[in-house]
Tab-separated table of C-alpha atoms in Angstrom:
chain	number	residue	atom	x	y	z
A	65	MET	CA	-19.722	11.986	-7.962
A	66	ARG	CA	-17.704	11.348	-11.215
A	67	CYS	CA	-14.444	9.202	-9.944
A	68	LEU	CA	-11.654	8.499	-12.255
A	69	ILE	CA	-9.156	5.471	-10.919
A	70	VAL	CA	-6.055	5.302	-12.705
A	71	GLY	CA	-4.797	1.764	-11.891
A	72	VAL	CA	-7.438	-0.594	-11.308
A	73	ASP	CA	-4.906	-3.477	-11.210
A	74	SER	CA	-3.321	-1.889	-8.713
A	75	SER	CA	-3.400	-4.055	-4.799
A	76	PHE	CA	-6.450	-1.834	-4.170
A	77	GLY	CA	-7.906	-0.035	-7.212
A	78	GLY	CA	-10.114	-2.791	-8.158
A	79	ALA	CA	-11.760	-2.874	-4.836
A	80	LEU	CA	-12.251	0.601	-4.450
A	81	SER	CA	-13.725	1.144	-7.829
A	82	ARG	CA	-16.296	-1.734	-6.640
A	83	SER	CA	-17.010	0.199	-3.537
A	84	LEU	CA	-17.430	3.751	-4.984
A	85	ALA	CA	-19.641	2.038	-7.402
A	86	ARG	CA	-21.813	0.508	-4.724
A	87	LEU	CA	-21.960	3.994	-2.940
A	88	GLY	CA	-23.845	5.162	-6.321
A	89	HIS	CA	-20.781	7.157	-7.289
A	90	GLY	CA	-20.066	7.116	-11.258
A	91	VAL	CA	-16.983	4.978	-11.777
A	92	VAL	CA	-14.104	4.900	-14.692
A	93	ALA	CA	-11.320	2.653	-14.071
A	94	THR	CA	-7.906	2.589	-16.075
A	95	THR	CA	-5.807	-0.367	-16.716
A	96	ARG	CA	-2.345	-0.791	-18.506
A	97	ARG	CA	-3.339	-4.499	-19.704
A	98	PRO	CA	-4.940	-4.308	-22.987
A	99	GLY	CA	-6.952	-8.049	-22.297
A	100	HIS	CA	-8.378	-6.364	-19.077
A	101	ALA	CA	-9.730	-3.496	-20.755
A	102	GLY	CA	-13.250	-4.576	-21.326
A	103	ASP	CA	-15.399	-1.315	-19.627
A	104	HIS	CA	-12.127	0.237	-18.359
A	105	LEU	CA	-9.831	2.578	-20.150
A	106	LEU	CA	-6.703	1.637	-21.165
A	107	LEU	CA	-4.067	3.755	-19.874
A	108	ASP	CA	-0.366	2.883	-19.671
A	109	LEU	CA	1.817	5.884	-17.606
A	110	ALA	CA	4.709	4.352	-19.371
A	111	GLY	CA	3.602	5.838	-22.677
A	112	PRO	CA	1.870	8.965	-23.965
A	113	LEU	CA	-1.191	9.808	-22.171
A	114	PRO	CA	-4.635	9.800	-23.810
A	115	PRO	CA	-7.438	12.592	-23.104
A	116	LEU	CA	-9.018	11.950	-19.796
A	117	PRO	CA	-12.731	11.614	-19.249
A	118	GLU	CA	-14.165	14.090	-17.199
A	119	ALA	CA	-14.139	13.742	-13.542
A	120	ASP	CA	-14.546	15.242	-10.054
A	121	VAL	CA	-12.028	13.408	-8.190
A	122	ALA	CA	-9.176	11.479	-9.392
A	123	ILE	CA	-6.965	8.866	-7.700
A	124	ILE	CA	-3.975	7.826	-8.943
A	125	CYS	CA	-3.244	4.571	-7.758
A	126	ALA	CA	-0.894	2.958	-10.543
A	127	ALA	CA	2.506	2.878	-9.458
A	128	ILE	CA	5.701	1.009	-9.464
A	129	SER	CA	5.868	0.026	-5.562
A	130	ARG	CA	8.539	-2.969	-5.826
A	131	LEU	CA	11.672	-1.571	-3.784
A	132	GLU	CA	13.813	-3.638	-6.290
A	133	ASP	CA	12.079	-2.510	-9.775
A	134	CYS	CA	12.524	1.383	-8.691
A	135	ARG	CA	16.052	0.684	-7.975
A	136	ARG	CA	16.903	-1.247	-10.815
A	137	HIS	CA	14.920	1.056	-13.760
A	138	PRO	CA	14.826	4.399	-12.291
A	139	GLU	CA	14.060	6.174	-15.655
A	140	LEU	CA	10.942	3.915	-16.213
A	141	ALA	CA	9.826	4.252	-12.095
A	142	HIS	CA	10.318	7.843	-12.370
A	143	ARG	CA	8.151	8.301	-15.467
A	144	ILE	CA	5.102	6.246	-13.816
A	145	ASN	CA	5.742	7.128	-10.273
A	146	VAL	CA	6.251	10.637	-10.866
A	147	ALA	CA	6.255	12.410	-14.070
A	148	ALA	CA	3.154	10.727	-15.327
A	149	PRO	CA	1.223	11.419	-12.546
A	150	LEU	CA	2.378	15.236	-12.256
A	151	GLU	CA	1.046	15.443	-16.230
A	152	LEU	CA	-2.250	13.765	-14.908
A	153	GLY	CA	-2.581	16.102	-12.068
A	154	ARG	CA	-1.871	19.080	-13.887
A	155	SER	CA	-4.680	18.211	-16.424
A	156	LEU	CA	-6.993	17.379	-14.323
A	157	ALA	CA	-6.448	20.299	-12.144
A	158	GLN	CA	-6.838	22.458	-15.110
A	159	THR	CA	-10.659	21.206	-15.301
A	160	GLY	CA	-11.503	21.533	-11.620
A	161	ALA	CA	-10.727	17.857	-10.589
A	162	ARG	CA	-9.657	16.945	-7.430
A	163	VAL	CA	-6.738	14.607	-7.138
A	164	ILE	CA	-5.568	12.028	-4.637
A	165	LEU	CA	-2.346	10.245	-4.299
A	166	PRO	CA	-1.737	7.270	-2.214
A	167	SER	CA	1.888	7.442	-1.017
A	168	THR	CA	4.021	5.297	1.460
A	169	SER	CA	5.338	5.710	5.156
A	170	SER	CA	8.629	5.049	3.775
A	171	VAL	CA	8.921	8.554	2.614
A	172	PHE	CA	10.013	9.450	6.376
A	173	GLY	CA	13.184	7.029	6.117
A	174	CYS	CA	11.217	4.074	8.426
A	175	VAL	CA	13.681	5.219	11.309
A	176	ALA	CA	11.043	6.346	13.952
A	177	PRO	CA	7.318	5.100	14.972
A	178	HIS	CA	3.828	7.501	14.487
A	179	VAL	CA	5.434	9.968	12.431
A	180	GLU	CA	2.883	13.080	12.052
A	181	GLU	CA	1.304	14.294	8.812
A	182	ASN	CA	3.685	17.528	9.067
A	183	ALA	CA	6.894	15.764	9.814
A	184	ARG	CA	10.118	16.638	7.673
A	185	LEU	CA	10.362	13.859	4.941
A	186	ALA	CA	13.543	11.900	4.476
A	187	PRO	CA	13.610	9.146	2.135
A	188	ARG	CA	16.012	6.587	1.804
A	189	SER	CA	15.338	4.085	-0.819
A	190	ALA	CA	14.534	4.658	-4.579
A	191	TYR	CA	10.824	4.006	-4.236
A	192	ALA	CA	10.496	6.633	-1.562
A	193	ARG	CA	12.358	9.153	-2.884
A	194	LEU	CA	10.268	8.862	-6.000
A	195	LYS	CA	7.192	8.901	-3.930
A	196	ALA	CA	8.383	12.098	-1.683
A	197	GLU	CA	9.172	13.952	-5.146
A	198	ALA	CA	5.601	12.920	-6.519
A	199	GLU	CA	3.689	14.285	-3.157
A	200	ALA	CA	5.817	17.453	-3.311
A	201	ARG	CA	5.405	18.223	-6.856
A	202	LEU	CA	1.783	17.458	-7.145
A	203	LEU	CA	0.771	19.325	-3.467
A	204	GLU	CA	2.176	22.726	-5.246
A	205	LEU	CA	-0.609	22.415	-7.580
A	206	GLY	CA	-2.988	23.687	-4.834
A	207	SER	CA	-5.877	23.151	-2.860
A	208	SER	CA	-7.021	20.629	-5.703
A	209	VAL	CA	-4.630	17.786	-4.336
A	210	SER	CA	-4.371	15.552	-1.247
A	211	VAL	CA	-1.851	12.636	-0.122
A	212	LEU	CA	-3.040	9.881	1.864
A	213	ARG	CA	0.578	7.963	3.072
A	214	LEU	CA	-0.037	4.424	3.550
A	215	THR	CA	1.786	1.652	5.557
A	216	LYS	CA	1.781	-1.921	4.220
A	217	VAL	CA	-1.225	-2.973	2.845
A	218	VAL	CA	-1.530	-7.168	3.241
A	219	ARG	CA	-3.604	-9.121	0.913
A	220	PRO	CA	-4.427	-12.708	1.059
A	221	ASN	CA	-2.733	-15.370	-1.323
A	222	VAL	CA	0.116	-13.229	-2.481
A	223	GLY	CA	3.531	-12.185	-0.849
A	224	LEU	CA	5.819	-13.281	1.653
A	225	LEU	CA	3.834	-13.758	4.598
A	226	SER	CA	1.568	-16.483	2.348
A	227	ASP	CA	4.810	-18.005	1.271
A	228	TRP	CA	5.634	-18.603	5.011
A	229	ILE	CA	2.246	-19.783	5.669
A	230	ARG	CA	2.709	-22.450	2.923
A	231	GLN	CA	6.056	-22.983	4.181
A	232	LEU	CA	5.065	-23.888	7.963
A	233	GLY	CA	2.034	-26.052	7.018
A	234	GLN	CA	4.418	-28.450	5.050
A	235	GLY	CA	6.894	-28.341	7.930
A	236	LYS	CA	9.951	-25.954	6.479
A	237	THR	CA	11.832	-23.248	8.298
A	238	VAL	CA	10.951	-19.927	7.622
A	239	ARG	CA	13.832	-17.234	8.251
A	240	ALA	CA	12.284	-13.835	9.322
A	241	PHE	CA	13.823	-10.481	10.157
A	242	ASP	CA	13.641	-9.104	13.822
A	243	ASP	CA	14.809	-5.749	13.104
A	244	CYS	CA	12.662	-4.697	10.292
A	245	ARG	CA	8.777	-3.773	11.093
A	246	PHE	CA	5.630	-3.182	9.269
A	247	ALA	CA	2.478	-1.900	10.482
A	248	PRO	CA	-0.108	-3.794	8.553
A	249	LEU	CA	-3.602	-2.433	7.134
A	250	THR	CA	-6.110	-4.298	5.287
A	251	VAL	CA	-7.255	-3.375	1.497
A	252	GLU	CA	-10.734	-2.549	3.413
A	253	HIS	CA	-8.840	0.265	5.516
A	254	VAL	CA	-7.424	1.845	2.483
A	255	VAL	CA	-10.567	1.769	0.509
A	256	ASP	CA	-12.495	3.051	3.560
A	257	ALA	CA	-10.011	6.301	3.889
A	258	ILE	CA	-9.962	6.750	0.220
A	259	THR	CA	-13.452	6.952	-0.163
A	260	ALA	CA	-13.832	9.562	2.955
A	261	MET	CA	-11.520	11.395	1.481
A	262	VAL	CA	-13.646	11.457	-2.036
A	263	GLU	CA	-16.469	12.276	-0.305
A	264	ARG	CA	-15.627	14.717	2.377
A	265	GLY	CA	-11.731	15.201	2.624
A	266	GLU	CA	-10.023	18.148	2.454
A	267	SER	CA	-6.592	19.132	0.648
A	268	GLY	CA	-3.292	18.079	2.171
A	269	VAL	CA	-1.908	15.095	3.825
A	270	TYR	CA	-3.857	12.065	5.235
A	271	HIS	CA	-2.447	9.115	7.412
A	272	ALA	CA	-3.681	5.618	7.349
A	273	SER	CA	-1.563	3.064	9.398
A	274	GLY	CA	-1.585	-0.072	11.763
A	275	ALA	CA	-1.546	0.867	15.819
A	276	ARG	CA	2.066	-0.494	16.051
A	277	ASP	CA	4.917	-1.906	14.337
A	278	ILE	CA	5.738	-5.514	14.458
A	279	SER	CA	8.779	-6.888	13.482
A	280	TYR	CA	8.623	-10.127	10.725
A	281	ALA	CA	9.956	-12.531	12.992
A	282	GLU	CA	7.072	-11.526	15.387
A	283	ALA	CA	5.034	-11.995	12.825
A	284	ALA	CA	5.971	-15.112	11.481
A	285	ALA	CA	5.826	-16.343	15.129
A	286	PHE	CA	1.840	-15.404	15.141
A	287	LEU	CA	1.289	-17.490	12.004
A	288	ALA	CA	3.162	-20.402	13.199
A	289	GLN	CA	1.242	-20.695	16.149
A	290	ARG	CA	-1.938	-20.179	14.030
A	291	VAL	CA	-0.881	-23.081	11.739
A	292	GLY	CA	-0.104	-25.346	14.999
A	293	VAL	CA	3.589	-25.880	14.270
A	294	ALA	CA	6.648	-25.274	16.368
A	295	SER	CA	8.055	-21.737	17.028
A	296	GLY	CA	11.265	-23.486	16.111
A	297	LEU	CA	10.247	-23.348	12.555
A	298	VAL	CA	10.736	-19.250	12.792
A	299	GLU	CA	14.093	-18.321	12.543
A	300	PRO	CA	14.792	-14.888	13.593
A	301	VAL	CA	17.523	-13.504	11.548
A	302	HIS	CA	19.067	-9.790	10.908
A	303	GLY	CA	18.047	-7.723	8.123
A	304	ALA	CA	20.952	-5.614	8.875
A	305	ASP	CA	23.035	-8.911	7.585
A	306	SER	CA	21.270	-9.590	4.829
A	307	GLU	CA	22.273	-8.521	1.178
A	308	LEU	CA	19.556	-5.815	0.829
A	309	PRO	CA	20.662	-2.604	0.909
A	310	CYS	CA	20.335	-0.601	3.989
A	311	ALA	CA	17.903	1.999	2.717
A	312	GLU	CA	15.295	-0.555	2.134
A	313	LEU	CA	15.577	-1.963	5.675
A	314	ALA	CA	12.533	-0.661	7.717
A	315	SER	CA	13.107	0.086	11.199
A	316	PHE	CA	9.628	1.229	11.921
A	317	THR	CA	6.759	2.324	9.682
A	318	SER	CA	3.940	3.053	11.655
A	319	LEU	CA	2.134	6.563	11.259
A	320	ALA	CA	0.424	9.238	13.260
A	321	THR	CA	-3.276	9.274	12.119
A	322	ASP	CA	-4.801	12.322	13.607
A	323	ARG	CA	-6.258	13.803	10.390
A	324	LEU	CA	-7.413	10.751	9.088
A	325	SER	CA	-9.261	10.142	12.784
A	326	ARG	CA	-11.192	13.442	12.683
A	327	LEU	CA	-12.172	12.800	9.352
A	328	MET	CA	-13.654	9.619	9.293
A	329	GLY	CA	-13.176	7.936	12.804
A	330	PHE	CA	-10.335	6.011	11.731
A	331	ALA	CA	-9.057	3.590	14.324
A	332	PRO	CA	-5.768	2.050	13.601
A	333	PRO	CA	-6.001	-1.438	13.612
A	334	GLU	CA	-3.915	-4.245	16.078
A	335	PRO	CA	-1.280	-5.765	13.723
A	336	LEU	CA	-2.283	-9.101	14.740
A	337	ASP	CA	-5.610	-8.817	14.287
A	338	VAL	CA	-5.326	-7.691	10.732
A	339	LEU	CA	-3.063	-10.816	9.902
A	340	GLN	CA	-5.726	-13.090	11.284
A	341	LYS	CA	-8.531	-11.051	9.113
A	342	VAL	CA	-6.161	-11.535	5.960
A	343	TYR	CA	-4.640	-14.768	6.322
A	344	GLY	CA	-7.078	-16.979	8.570
A	345	PRO	CA	-8.407	-18.934	5.779
A	346	GLU	CA	-5.042	-19.824	4.373
A	347	MET	CA	-3.589	-20.435	8.043
A	348	ASP	CA	-6.369	-22.949	8.730
A	349	SER	CA	-5.813	-24.577	5.543
A	350	ALA	CA	-2.143	-24.901	6.337
A	351	ARG	CA	-2.858	-25.996	9.681
A	352	GLN	CA	-4.843	-28.972	7.931
A	353	MET	CA	-1.653	-29.799	5.819
A	354	ALA	CA	0.384	-29.596	8.991
A	355	THR	CA	-2.144	-32.203	10.700
A	356	VAL	CA	-2.123	-34.652	7.760
A	357	GLN	CA	1.613	-34.600	7.670
A	358	ALA	CA	2.145	-35.259	11.489
A	359	GLY	CA	-0.419	-37.898	10.961
């Protein structure tokens, strides 16, 4: 199958490209970074779109996903998250290609757990509103379009949790929200889900999610335990008391995954198992650092 991955530099685009190629699919991937082009097609969703190679299925991974960026740069965010994907989708649909759009659990407003695929959308943040609009407009193109809503995808050596691990290993206090939650997934979970959708999925909406929501304070306490430092280094605080906009605070993010489970036997992973798998080596290194400092 000829697969086009728009955004190989995204959080899971590269892993998806490698996985599909290993399975024998023909893969063309795009990047917006000229220095990274190599065998990839140069494509920046912020500018005019070039002619696309022929494809049987395209996965639009490229997006502006940082909440603050979507809030501060609304026109650019709309172009990259809505207008350009819609333009791509229309062009691809005209050639008979299927389109898969990764999306987010935040289109439901993050106020209830285990939300079903057909629940009413109620986005609150700027990012969520853009993804909800992109979903709706692409799905209007018909049976060639599928959407995969995701909870938080965690990766090693990047982001808040990696920062906390380093700080805990140095004996520093971390402040973690006890009223904001996430239901983590690994990159592998996302790649496996999209691969199943590429090979045998139907149109419409699918969900991939962790098994349950955990608070950031609970996650930080787990990290502290694994690093081997005192639990008192984790200071639970209320996100509601922070300077973050209320619309960007997630009380719940978990999704019901019935349709994906029927498609590929997807089993929502336990959050702490995900954290152990993704951050295990980092926690081991931080434990060694903490041991030396305690020395």
